[in-house]
Every structure is written in structure tokens, then in C-alpha cells.
């Protein structure tokens, strides 16, 4: 088992609280090193790039995160430098010794970053969150309850897409198995209105309860125009869907949504 498989295995074990605590204890108190590296082929699949970087730096300490910029329009690392976060004694010195190392046909250009890199990462995450928050895909939607919650998620999606098929283009469906509801989004406000008019429709033995879903458009700031959040503000429902996602998952979603918007505009 190589270092990449070990890291993946450890992350899978994080589903167990005991395993997560054990890993936290292992790196607790150890110095942290922020290492940036360039020279890799940015056209390779992200997982391949991460695997190469994890293998390269695994001898320097515990690799806890690898961030690979994918969208130069939004990435703060415009020179395509990936960030590797290490924990361990002497991790910085060991990493710097790898500068110039031949890694399967490319030379690793390694340097140590200051904590300001964390600020860059935070700003990048903030830009992703902001773009996701205001994505038109989530402007118009309804929240649906009352369907057969014993159905698998994919079947719930299929059934509800059929129910709302005449309402207009459906842009996104999220089945919340915890709260036993599903949010269905439409490209146009007209689609939302048509969906709301179906409140009470029967699907087999079940009667659907259809209501408006909190969105960016339905949650206005203060009426005084000072940018503050007014009374009654509710977090847009689609942001709850992504609340527990890590940066990579959010970034992948944002990029996917952008590509879909571009392709839709071309058509």
C-alpha cells in the first residue's frame, strides 16, 4: 500500500470518531509546514496530481491536505502552485530538500509558504462560497414533503422530476434524507410558480406538501439598504446542502455549475 492509499484509508476511517481522534493526537503538538509546489502537469486528473504530491512529501511528515488549483479564473495560485500541508518535526527542511526532484518526468519546484497562504486559501473558499450562494441555478425552487420517504434517493428524484416535468427546466434536485424533504429548483420563476400550484397533488397514496424554498432572492437584506441582514432572514436552502462539504467538493460543484451554464448559454 503506497502513501496515497494510506492517506485515503485514514480519511475513510475518519467516519469513526476514535480514528479521527487518533489521527489528531498523532499530529497534535507537531510543527505545521505549508509547502507549495509547482512544475507538475496541470492537465493531469486532479487525483493523479494529488497522488504524486502525497507520494513525494510523505517522507517529510504527515500529509493532512493537498490543494490543487483547477480554475485559474478564481484560484489565488495563478502560477499553478499546489499547496501541501504537513505536520511533523523538521517537515519544512525535509520538504525543501526535495526541491528539483524528478517526479516521473517533471521537476518539483518546492518552497515554504508563510501562514499568509492560509489567508489566501480562506479568501479562495470565501469566493467559492459567494459564487455558490448566488448561483442562478438556485434562485427559484420549492420544498416538497409528504412523498414516500422509504424510496431510495434516486427513485425520489425520478418521481419528483416527473411530477414537475411540465413546470419548466429543473436545474437541481436535492433529497434531504435527514429532514425527509426534497428541494427542487427551476431555471425560471415561472417554473417555481407552476410547482407551487401543484400543492396537494397526490402521488399514489401520498399527498405532496409543496412550499417555497428559502433562496437568495426570497431572503432580502435589511430594507434600510445598509447591507445588514434583516429580521426573518433564513439561510438559503441550497447552502445547507453544501455546509458539510470540504473545499474540494465545493470547488468541483462550482466549476461544474459554471460549465453547465456556459453550455446552456451556447445552446
PDB file of C-alpha atoms in Angstrom:
ATOM      1  CA  UNK A   1       0.000   0.000   0.000  1.00  0.00           C
ATOM      2  CA  UNK A   2       1.511   3.343  -1.064  1.00  0.00           C
ATOM      3  CA  UNK A   3       1.249   6.680   0.744  1.00  0.00           C
ATOM      4  CA  UNK A   4      -1.771   7.778  -1.302  1.00  0.00           C
ATOM      5  CA  UNK A   5      -3.709   4.652  -0.387  1.00  0.00           C
ATOM      6  CA  UNK A   6      -2.696   5.063   3.248  1.00  0.00           C
ATOM      7  CA  UNK A   7      -3.977   8.650   3.294  1.00  0.00           C
ATOM      8  CA  UNK A   8      -7.224   7.650   1.601  1.00  0.00           C
ATOM      9  CA  UNK A   9      -7.660   4.815   4.072  1.00  0.00           C
ATOM     10  CA  UNK A  10      -7.089   7.132   7.007  1.00  0.00           C
ATOM     11  CA  UNK A  11      -9.644   9.594   5.710  1.00  0.00           C
ATOM     12  CA  UNK A  12     -12.198   6.854   5.287  1.00  0.00           C
ATOM     13  CA  UNK A  13     -11.595   5.838   8.859  1.00  0.00           C
ATOM     14  CA  UNK A  14     -12.491   9.384   9.919  1.00  0.00           C
ATOM     15  CA  UNK A  15     -16.089   8.189   9.871  1.00  0.00           C
ATOM     16  CA  UNK A  16     -15.109   6.695  13.174  1.00  0.00           C
ATOM     17  CA  UNK A  17     -14.693   9.259  15.950  1.00  0.00           C
ATOM     18  CA  UNK A  18     -11.997   7.127  17.546  1.00  0.00           C
ATOM     19  CA  UNK A  19      -9.955   7.027  14.348  1.00  0.00           C
ATOM     20  CA  UNK A  20     -10.261  10.779  13.889  1.00  0.00           C
ATOM     21  CA  UNK A  21      -9.122  11.407  17.453  1.00  0.00           C
ATOM     22  CA  UNK A  22      -6.187   9.041  16.990  1.00  0.00           C
ATOM     23  CA  UNK A  23      -5.032  10.926  13.910  1.00  0.00           C
ATOM     24  CA  UNK A  24      -5.476  14.271  15.665  1.00  0.00           C
ATOM     25  CA  UNK A  25      -3.428  13.019  18.608  1.00  0.00           C
ATOM     26  CA  UNK A  26      -0.706  11.852  16.244  1.00  0.00           C
ATOM     27  CA  UNK A  27      -0.186  15.299  14.751  1.00  0.00           C
ATOM     28  CA  UNK A  28      -1.022  17.245  17.930  1.00  0.00           C
ATOM     29  CA  UNK A  29       1.797  19.487  19.034  1.00  0.00           C
ATOM     30  CA  UNK A  30       3.867  18.846  15.918  1.00  0.00           C
ATOM     31  CA  UNK A  31       5.013  21.798  13.812  1.00  0.00           C
ATOM     32  CA  UNK A  32       2.945  22.520  10.739  1.00  0.00           C
ATOM     33  CA  UNK A  33       4.525  23.220   7.378  1.00  0.00           C
ATOM     34  CA  UNK A  34       2.812  24.887   4.431  1.00  0.00           C
ATOM     35  CA  UNK A  35       4.578  23.762   1.289  1.00  0.00           C
ATOM     36  CA  UNK A  36       3.816  24.969  -2.214  1.00  0.00           C
ATOM     37  CA  UNK A  37       4.977  23.093  -5.277  1.00  0.00           C
ATOM     38  CA  UNK A  38       4.930  23.864  -8.993  1.00  0.00           C
ATOM     39  CA  UNK A  39       6.193  22.101 -12.095  1.00  0.00           C
ATOM     40  CA  UNK A  40       3.568  19.379 -12.271  1.00  0.00           C
ATOM     41  CA  UNK A  41       1.386  18.872 -15.337  1.00  0.00           C
ATOM     42  CA  UNK A  42      -1.851  20.801 -14.584  1.00  0.00           C
ATOM     43  CA  UNK A  43      -3.646  18.888 -17.338  1.00  0.00           C
ATOM     44  CA  UNK A  44      -3.435  15.622 -15.399  1.00  0.00           C
ATOM     45  CA  UNK A  45      -6.501  14.462 -13.453  1.00  0.00           C
ATOM     46  CA  UNK A  46      -6.619  16.059 -10.019  1.00  0.00           C
ATOM     47  CA  UNK A  47      -6.385  12.715  -8.229  1.00  0.00           C
ATOM     48  CA  UNK A  48      -3.219  11.852 -10.164  1.00  0.00           C
ATOM     49  CA  UNK A  49      -1.619  15.164  -9.201  1.00  0.00           C
ATOM     50  CA  UNK A  50      -2.558  14.677  -5.552  1.00  0.00           C
ATOM     51  CA  UNK A  51      -1.207  11.131  -5.553  1.00  0.00           C
ATOM     52  CA  UNK A  52       2.146  12.283  -6.937  1.00  0.00           C
ATOM     53  CA  UNK A  53       2.393  15.055  -4.338  1.00  0.00           C
ATOM     54  CA  UNK A  54       1.370  12.815  -1.453  1.00  0.00           C
ATOM     55  CA  UNK A  55       3.946  10.219  -2.518  1.00  0.00           C
ATOM     56  CA  UNK A  56       6.604  12.934  -2.864  1.00  0.00           C
ATOM     57  CA  UNK A  57       6.093  14.516   0.558  1.00  0.00           C
ATOM     58  CA  UNK A  58       5.025  11.503   2.637  1.00  0.00           C
ATOM     59  CA  UNK A  59       8.611  11.052   3.829  1.00  0.00           C
ATOM     60  CA  UNK A  60       8.614  14.615   5.206  1.00  0.00           C
ATOM     61  CA  UNK A  61       5.762  14.196   7.709  1.00  0.00           C
ATOM     62  CA  UNK A  62       2.025  13.587   7.931  1.00  0.00           C
ATOM     63  CA  UNK A  63       0.303  14.928   4.827  1.00  0.00           C
ATOM     64  CA  UNK A  64      -3.073  16.227   6.003  1.00  0.00           C
ATOM     65  CA  UNK A  65      -4.219  18.131   2.917  1.00  0.00           C
ATOM     66  CA  UNK A  66      -3.302  18.751  -0.711  1.00  0.00           C
ATOM     67  CA  UNK A  67      -4.953  21.662  -2.523  1.00  0.00           C
ATOM     68  CA  UNK A  68      -4.655  21.667  -6.300  1.00  0.00           C
ATOM     69  CA  UNK A  69      -5.906  24.822  -8.056  1.00  0.00           C
ATOM     70  CA  UNK A  70      -8.104  23.941 -11.020  1.00  0.00           C
ATOM     71  CA  UNK A  71      -9.721  27.162 -12.218  1.00  0.00           C
ATOM     72  CA  UNK A  72      -7.226  29.945 -12.968  1.00  0.00           C
ATOM     73  CA  UNK A  73     -10.073  32.466 -13.180  1.00  0.00           C
ATOM     74  CA  UNK A  74     -10.728  32.068  -9.455  1.00  0.00           C
ATOM     75  CA  UNK A  75      -7.640  30.459  -7.971  1.00  0.00           C
ATOM     76  CA  UNK A  76      -5.302  32.686  -5.935  1.00  0.00           C
ATOM     77  CA  UNK A  77      -2.408  30.482  -7.093  1.00  0.00           C
ATOM     78  CA  UNK A  78      -2.244  31.818 -10.627  1.00  0.00           C
ATOM     79  CA  UNK A  79       1.156  30.220 -11.241  1.00  0.00           C
ATOM     80  CA  UNK A  80      -0.453  26.824 -10.662  1.00  0.00           C
ATOM     81  CA  UNK A  81       1.260  26.091  -7.361  1.00  0.00           C
ATOM     82  CA  UNK A  82      -0.356  23.357  -5.307  1.00  0.00           C
ATOM     83  CA  UNK A  83      -0.377  23.601  -1.527  1.00  0.00           C
ATOM     84  CA  UNK A  84       0.662  20.673   0.652  1.00  0.00           C
ATOM     85  CA  UNK A  85       0.001  20.835   4.403  1.00  0.00           C
ATOM     86  CA  UNK A  86       2.387  18.750   6.514  1.00  0.00           C
ATOM     87  CA  UNK A  87       2.743  18.050  10.205  1.00  0.00           C
ATOM     88  CA  UNK A  88       5.978  16.753  11.697  1.00  0.00           C
ATOM     89  CA  UNK A  89       9.338  17.664  13.172  1.00  0.00           C
ATOM     90  CA  UNK A  90      11.661  19.044  10.516  1.00  0.00           C
ATOM     91  CA  UNK A  91       8.928  18.841   7.860  1.00  0.00           C
ATOM     92  CA  UNK A  92       9.904  22.162   6.262  1.00  0.00           C
ATOM     93  CA  UNK A  93      13.586  21.270   5.987  1.00  0.00           C
ATOM     94  CA  UNK A  94      12.815  17.823   4.600  1.00  0.00           C
ATOM     95  CA  UNK A  95      10.404  19.263   2.043  1.00  0.00           C
ATOM     96  CA  UNK A  96      12.892  21.881   0.845  1.00  0.00           C
ATOM     97  CA  UNK A  97      15.437  19.134   0.223  1.00  0.00           C
ATOM     98  CA  UNK A  98      13.043  17.777  -2.400  1.00  0.00           C
ATOM     99  CA  UNK A  99      13.287  20.946  -4.495  1.00  0.00           C
ATOM    100  CA  UNK A 100      14.305  19.976  -8.024  1.00  0.00           C
ATOM    101  CA  UNK A 101      13.399  16.312  -7.546  1.00  0.00           C
ATOM    102  CA  UNK A 102      12.441  14.485 -10.739  1.00  0.00           C
ATOM    103  CA  UNK A 103       8.911  13.192 -10.247  1.00  0.00           C
ATOM    104  CA  UNK A 104       8.052  10.961 -13.173  1.00  0.00           C
ATOM    105  CA  UNK A 105       9.124  13.411 -15.865  1.00  0.00           C
ATOM    106  CA  UNK A 106       8.671  16.749 -14.091  1.00  0.00           C
ATOM    107  CA  UNK A 107      10.830  18.619 -11.588  1.00  0.00           C
ATOM    108  CA  UNK A 108       9.249  19.661  -8.310  1.00  0.00           C
ATOM    109  CA  UNK A 109       9.722  23.361  -7.561  1.00  0.00           C
ATOM    110  CA  UNK A 110       9.314  23.453  -3.798  1.00  0.00           C
ATOM    111  CA  UNK A 111       9.120  26.382  -1.434  1.00  0.00           C
ATOM    112  CA  UNK A 112       7.842  27.027   2.077  1.00  0.00           C
ATOM    113  CA  UNK A 113       4.836  29.321   2.422  1.00  0.00           C
ATOM    114  CA  UNK A 114       4.023  31.526   5.387  1.00  0.00           C
ATOM    115  CA  UNK A 115       0.717  31.432   7.248  1.00  0.00           C
ATOM    116  CA  UNK A 116      -0.459  34.059   4.783  1.00  0.00           C
ATOM    117  CA  UNK A 117      -1.148  31.137   2.458  1.00  0.00           C
ATOM    118  CA  UNK A 118      -3.911  30.136   4.840  1.00  0.00           C
ATOM    119  CA  UNK A 119      -5.407  33.576   4.305  1.00  0.00           C
ATOM    120  CA  UNK A 120      -5.225  33.001   0.549  1.00  0.00           C
ATOM    121  CA  UNK A 121      -6.988  29.664   0.981  1.00  0.00           C
ATOM    122  CA  UNK A 122      -9.620  31.335   3.166  1.00  0.00           C
ATOM    123  CA  UNK A 123     -10.201  34.058   0.570  1.00  0.00           C
ATOM    124  CA  UNK A 124     -10.460  31.422  -2.137  1.00  0.00           C
ATOM    125  CA  UNK A 125     -13.016  29.457  -0.126  1.00  0.00           C
ATOM    126  CA  UNK A 126     -14.926  32.675   0.503  1.00  0.00           C
ATOM    127  CA  UNK A 127     -15.045  33.384  -3.243  1.00  0.00           C
ATOM    128  CA  UNK A 128     -16.321  29.862  -3.898  1.00  0.00           C
ATOM    129  CA  UNK A 129     -18.993  30.184  -1.217  1.00  0.00           C
ATOM    130  CA  UNK A 130     -20.065  33.556  -2.593  1.00  0.00           C
ATOM    131  CA  UNK A 131     -20.360  32.182  -6.126  1.00  0.00           C
ATOM    132  CA  UNK A 132     -22.280  29.154  -4.907  1.00  0.00           C
ATOM    133  CA  UNK A 133     -24.548  31.351  -2.791  1.00  0.00           C
ATOM    134  CA  UNK A 134     -25.536  33.489  -5.775  1.00  0.00           C
ATOM    135  CA  UNK A 135     -25.679  30.807  -8.466  1.00  0.00           C
ATOM    136  CA  UNK A 136     -28.824  31.376 -10.604  1.00  0.00           C
ATOM    137  CA  UNK A 137     -29.373  27.615 -10.540  1.00  0.00           C
ATOM    138  CA  UNK A 138     -30.786  28.073  -7.017  1.00  0.00           C
ATOM    139  CA  UNK A 139     -32.860  31.235  -7.455  1.00  0.00           C
ATOM    140  CA  UNK A 140     -36.239  29.571  -7.910  1.00  0.00           C
ATOM    141  CA  UNK A 141     -37.375  26.423  -6.159  1.00  0.00           C
ATOM    142  CA  UNK A 142     -39.828  24.566  -3.983  1.00  0.00           C
ATOM    143  CA  UNK A 143     -39.551  22.323  -0.958  1.00  0.00           C
ATOM    144  CA  UNK A 144     -41.502  19.075  -1.127  1.00  0.00           C
ATOM    145  CA  UNK A 145     -42.692  16.882   1.740  1.00  0.00           C
ATOM    146  CA  UNK A 146     -45.239  14.093   2.042  1.00  0.00           C
ATOM    147  CA  UNK A 147     -43.829  11.653  -0.500  1.00  0.00           C
ATOM    148  CA  UNK A 148     -42.857   8.060   0.269  1.00  0.00           C
ATOM    149  CA  UNK A 149     -39.643   8.551   2.244  1.00  0.00           C
ATOM    150  CA  UNK A 150     -38.925   4.829   2.152  1.00  0.00           C
ATOM    151  CA  UNK A 151     -37.977   5.123  -1.510  1.00  0.00           C
ATOM    152  CA  UNK A 152     -34.272   5.254  -2.420  1.00  0.00           C
ATOM    153  CA  UNK A 153     -32.900   8.732  -3.169  1.00  0.00           C
ATOM    154  CA  UNK A 154     -32.653   8.131  -6.920  1.00  0.00           C
ATOM    155  CA  UNK A 155     -36.273   6.971  -7.067  1.00  0.00           C
ATOM    156  CA  UNK A 156     -37.432  10.038  -5.143  1.00  0.00           C
ATOM    157  CA  UNK A 157     -35.617  12.210  -7.696  1.00  0.00           C
ATOM    158  CA  UNK A 158     -37.203  10.330 -10.591  1.00  0.00           C
ATOM    159  CA  UNK A 159     -40.724  10.565  -9.159  1.00  0.00           C
ATOM    160  CA  UNK A 160     -40.488  14.286  -8.357  1.00  0.00           C
ATOM    161  CA  UNK A 161     -38.896  15.167 -11.676  1.00  0.00           C
ATOM    162  CA  UNK A 162     -41.871  13.507 -13.338  1.00  0.00           C
ATOM    163  CA  UNK A 163     -44.318  15.397 -11.099  1.00  0.00           C
ATOM    164  CA  UNK A 164     -42.732  18.745 -12.010  1.00  0.00           C
ATOM    165  CA  UNK A 165     -41.855  17.913 -15.619  1.00  0.00           C
ATOM    166  CA  UNK A 166     -44.444  20.345 -17.007  1.00  0.00           C
ATOM    167  CA  UNK A 167     -43.323  23.215 -14.778  1.00  0.00           C
ATOM    168  CA  UNK A 168     -40.174  24.049 -16.717  1.00  0.00           C
ATOM    169  CA  UNK A 169     -36.477  23.254 -16.759  1.00  0.00           C
ATOM    170  CA  UNK A 170     -35.319  21.653 -13.499  1.00  0.00           C
ATOM    171  CA  UNK A 171     -31.807  22.786 -12.620  1.00  0.00           C
ATOM    172  CA  UNK A 172     -31.126  20.855  -9.414  1.00  0.00           C
ATOM    173  CA  UNK A 173     -32.736  18.340  -7.059  1.00  0.00           C
ATOM    174  CA  UNK A 174     -31.584  17.676  -3.515  1.00  0.00           C
ATOM    175  CA  UNK A 175     -33.118  14.886  -1.444  1.00  0.00           C
ATOM    176  CA  UNK A 176     -32.586  15.521   2.264  1.00  0.00           C
ATOM    177  CA  UNK A 177     -32.919  12.108   3.886  1.00  0.00           C
ATOM    178  CA  UNK A 178     -32.423  13.565   7.366  1.00  0.00           C
ATOM    179  CA  UNK A 179     -35.239  16.142   7.249  1.00  0.00           C
ATOM    180  CA  UNK A 180     -37.304  13.979   4.869  1.00  0.00           C
ATOM    181  CA  UNK A 181     -37.799  16.684   2.274  1.00  0.00           C
ATOM    182  CA  UNK A 182     -36.639  17.407  -1.235  1.00  0.00           C
ATOM    183  CA  UNK A 183     -35.755  20.771  -2.775  1.00  0.00           C
ATOM    184  CA  UNK A 184     -36.426  21.118  -6.481  1.00  0.00           C
ATOM    185  CA  UNK A 185     -35.025  24.122  -8.369  1.00  0.00           C
ATOM    186  CA  UNK A 186     -36.098  25.652 -11.685  1.00  0.00           C
ATOM    187  CA  UNK A 187     -34.396  27.886 -14.226  1.00  0.00           C
ATOM    188  CA  UNK A 188     -37.282  30.377 -14.284  1.00  0.00           C
ATOM    189  CA  UNK A 189     -39.590  31.935 -11.710  1.00  0.00           C
ATOM    190  CA  UNK A 190     -42.499  30.688 -13.779  1.00  0.00           C
ATOM    191  CA  UNK A 191     -41.398  27.131 -13.059  1.00  0.00           C
ATOM    192  CA  UNK A 192     -41.462  27.828  -9.342  1.00  0.00           C
ATOM    193  CA  UNK A 193     -44.964  29.320  -9.572  1.00  0.00           C
ATOM    194  CA  UNK A 194     -46.280  26.332 -11.508  1.00  0.00           C
ATOM    195  CA  UNK A 195     -44.730  23.954  -8.979  1.00  0.00           C
ATOM    196  CA  UNK A 196     -46.322  25.786  -6.043  1.00  0.00           C
ATOM    197  CA  UNK A 197     -49.705  25.480  -7.767  1.00  0.00           C
ATOM    198  CA  UNK A 198     -49.359  21.693  -7.507  1.00  0.00           C
ATOM    199  CA  UNK A 199     -49.510  21.769  -3.714  1.00  0.00           C
ATOM    200  CA  UNK A 200     -51.677  18.892  -2.511  1.00  0.00           C
ATOM    201  CA  UNK A 201     -51.255  16.796  -5.638  1.00  0.00           C
ATOM    202  CA  UNK A 202     -51.470  13.062  -4.972  1.00  0.00           C
ATOM    203  CA  UNK A 203     -48.746  10.651  -5.998  1.00  0.00           C
ATOM    204  CA  UNK A 204     -50.092   7.190  -5.396  1.00  0.00           C
ATOM    205  CA  UNK A 205     -51.226   7.035  -1.788  1.00  0.00           C
ATOM    206  CA  UNK A 206     -49.277  10.153  -0.827  1.00  0.00           C
ATOM    207  CA  UNK A 207     -50.266  13.831  -0.895  1.00  0.00           C
ATOM    208  CA  UNK A 208     -47.425  16.242  -1.578  1.00  0.00           C
ATOM    209  CA  UNK A 209     -46.916  19.299   0.611  1.00  0.00           C
ATOM    210  CA  UNK A 210     -45.225  21.880  -1.637  1.00  0.00           C
ATOM    211  CA  UNK A 211     -43.968  25.196  -0.315  1.00  0.00           C
ATOM    212  CA  UNK A 212     -41.466  27.865  -1.268  1.00  0.00           C
ATOM    213  CA  UNK A 213     -37.824  27.153  -0.592  1.00  0.00           C
ATOM    214  CA  UNK A 214     -35.610  29.797   1.064  1.00  0.00           C
ATOM    215  CA  UNK A 215     -33.351  31.242  -1.626  1.00  0.00           C
ATOM    216  CA  UNK A 216     -31.126  34.255  -2.147  1.00  0.00           C
ATOM    217  CA  UNK A 217     -33.993  36.067  -3.877  1.00  0.00           C
ATOM    218  CA  UNK A 218     -36.550  35.303  -1.163  1.00  0.00           C
ATOM    219  CA  UNK A 219     -34.176  36.391   1.613  1.00  0.00           C
ATOM    220  CA  UNK A 220     -33.602  40.077   1.257  1.00  0.00           C
ATOM    221  CA  UNK A 221     -31.133  42.157   3.319  1.00  0.00           C
ATOM    222  CA  UNK A 222     -32.327  44.943   5.584  1.00  0.00           C
ATOM    223  CA  UNK A 223     -34.944  47.196   3.959  1.00  0.00           C
ATOM    224  CA  UNK A 224     -32.862  50.145   5.131  1.00  0.00           C
ATOM    225  CA  UNK A 225     -30.300  49.404   2.425  1.00  0.00           C
ATOM    226  CA  UNK A 226     -27.322  49.202   4.775  1.00  0.00           C
ATOM    227  CA  UNK A 227     -26.335  45.683   3.723  1.00  0.00           C
ATOM    228  CA  UNK A 228     -27.268  44.159   7.043  1.00  0.00           C
ATOM    229  CA  UNK A 229     -29.372  41.015   7.284  1.00  0.00           C
ATOM    230  CA  UNK A 230     -32.944  41.821   8.194  1.00  0.00           C
ATOM    231  CA  UNK A 231     -35.333  40.065  10.521  1.00  0.00           C
ATOM    232  CA  UNK A 232     -36.729  36.789   9.228  1.00  0.00           C
ATOM    233  CA  UNK A 233     -33.642  36.019   7.143  1.00  0.00           C
ATOM    234  CA  UNK A 234     -33.162  32.292   6.515  1.00  0.00           C
ATOM    235  CA  UNK A 235     -30.011  30.708   5.159  1.00  0.00           C
ATOM    236  CA  UNK A 236     -30.670  29.730   1.519  1.00  0.00           C
ATOM    237  CA  UNK A 237     -31.646  26.064   1.497  1.00  0.00           C
ATOM    238  CA  UNK A 238     -29.050  25.032  -1.054  1.00  0.00           C
ATOM    239  CA  UNK A 239     -26.240  26.304   1.188  1.00  0.00           C
ATOM    240  CA  UNK A 240     -27.294  23.825   3.871  1.00  0.00           C
ATOM    241  CA  UNK A 241     -26.784  21.089   1.295  1.00  0.00           C
ATOM    242  CA  UNK A 242     -23.146  22.111   0.933  1.00  0.00           C
ATOM    243  CA  UNK A 243     -22.491  23.079   4.557  1.00  0.00           C
ATOM    244  CA  UNK A 244     -20.576  19.900   5.385  1.00  0.00           C
ATOM    245  CA  UNK A 245     -18.695  19.670   2.088  1.00  0.00           C
ATOM    246  CA  UNK A 246     -14.955  20.231   2.041  1.00  0.00           C
ATOM    247  CA  UNK A 247     -13.278  22.827  -0.177  1.00  0.00           C
ATOM    248  CA  UNK A 248     -12.585  20.377  -2.995  1.00  0.00           C
ATOM    249  CA  UNK A 249     -16.209  19.238  -3.203  1.00  0.00           C
ATOM    250  CA  UNK A 250     -17.471  22.825  -3.194  1.00  0.00           C
ATOM    251  CA  UNK A 251     -14.926  23.821  -5.833  1.00  0.00           C
ATOM    252  CA  UNK A 252     -15.900  20.883  -8.034  1.00  0.00           C
ATOM    253  CA  UNK A 253     -19.578  21.812  -7.712  1.00  0.00           C
ATOM    254  CA  UNK A 254     -18.946  25.460  -8.579  1.00  0.00           C
ATOM    255  CA  UNK A 255     -16.855  24.565 -11.618  1.00  0.00           C
ATOM    256  CA  UNK A 256     -19.422  22.008 -12.771  1.00  0.00           C
ATOM    257  CA  UNK A 257     -22.257  24.532 -12.409  1.00  0.00           C
ATOM    258  CA  UNK A 258     -20.257  27.134 -14.357  1.00  0.00           C
ATOM    259  CA  UNK A 259     -19.580  24.694 -17.179  1.00  0.00           C
ATOM    260  CA  UNK A 260     -23.250  23.786 -17.299  1.00  0.00           C
ATOM    261  CA  UNK A 261     -24.235  27.448 -17.505  1.00  0.00           C
ATOM    262  CA  UNK A 262     -21.749  28.002 -20.332  1.00  0.00           C
ATOM    263  CA  UNK A 263     -23.034  25.029 -22.311  1.00  0.00           C
ATOM    264  CA  UNK A 264     -26.638  26.129 -21.745  1.00  0.00           C
ATOM    265  CA  UNK A 265     -25.856  29.646 -22.986  1.00  0.00           C
ATOM    266  CA  UNK A 266     -24.256  28.238 -26.136  1.00  0.00           C
ATOM    267  CA  UNK A 267     -27.368  26.216 -26.897  1.00  0.00           C
TER     268      UNK A 267
END
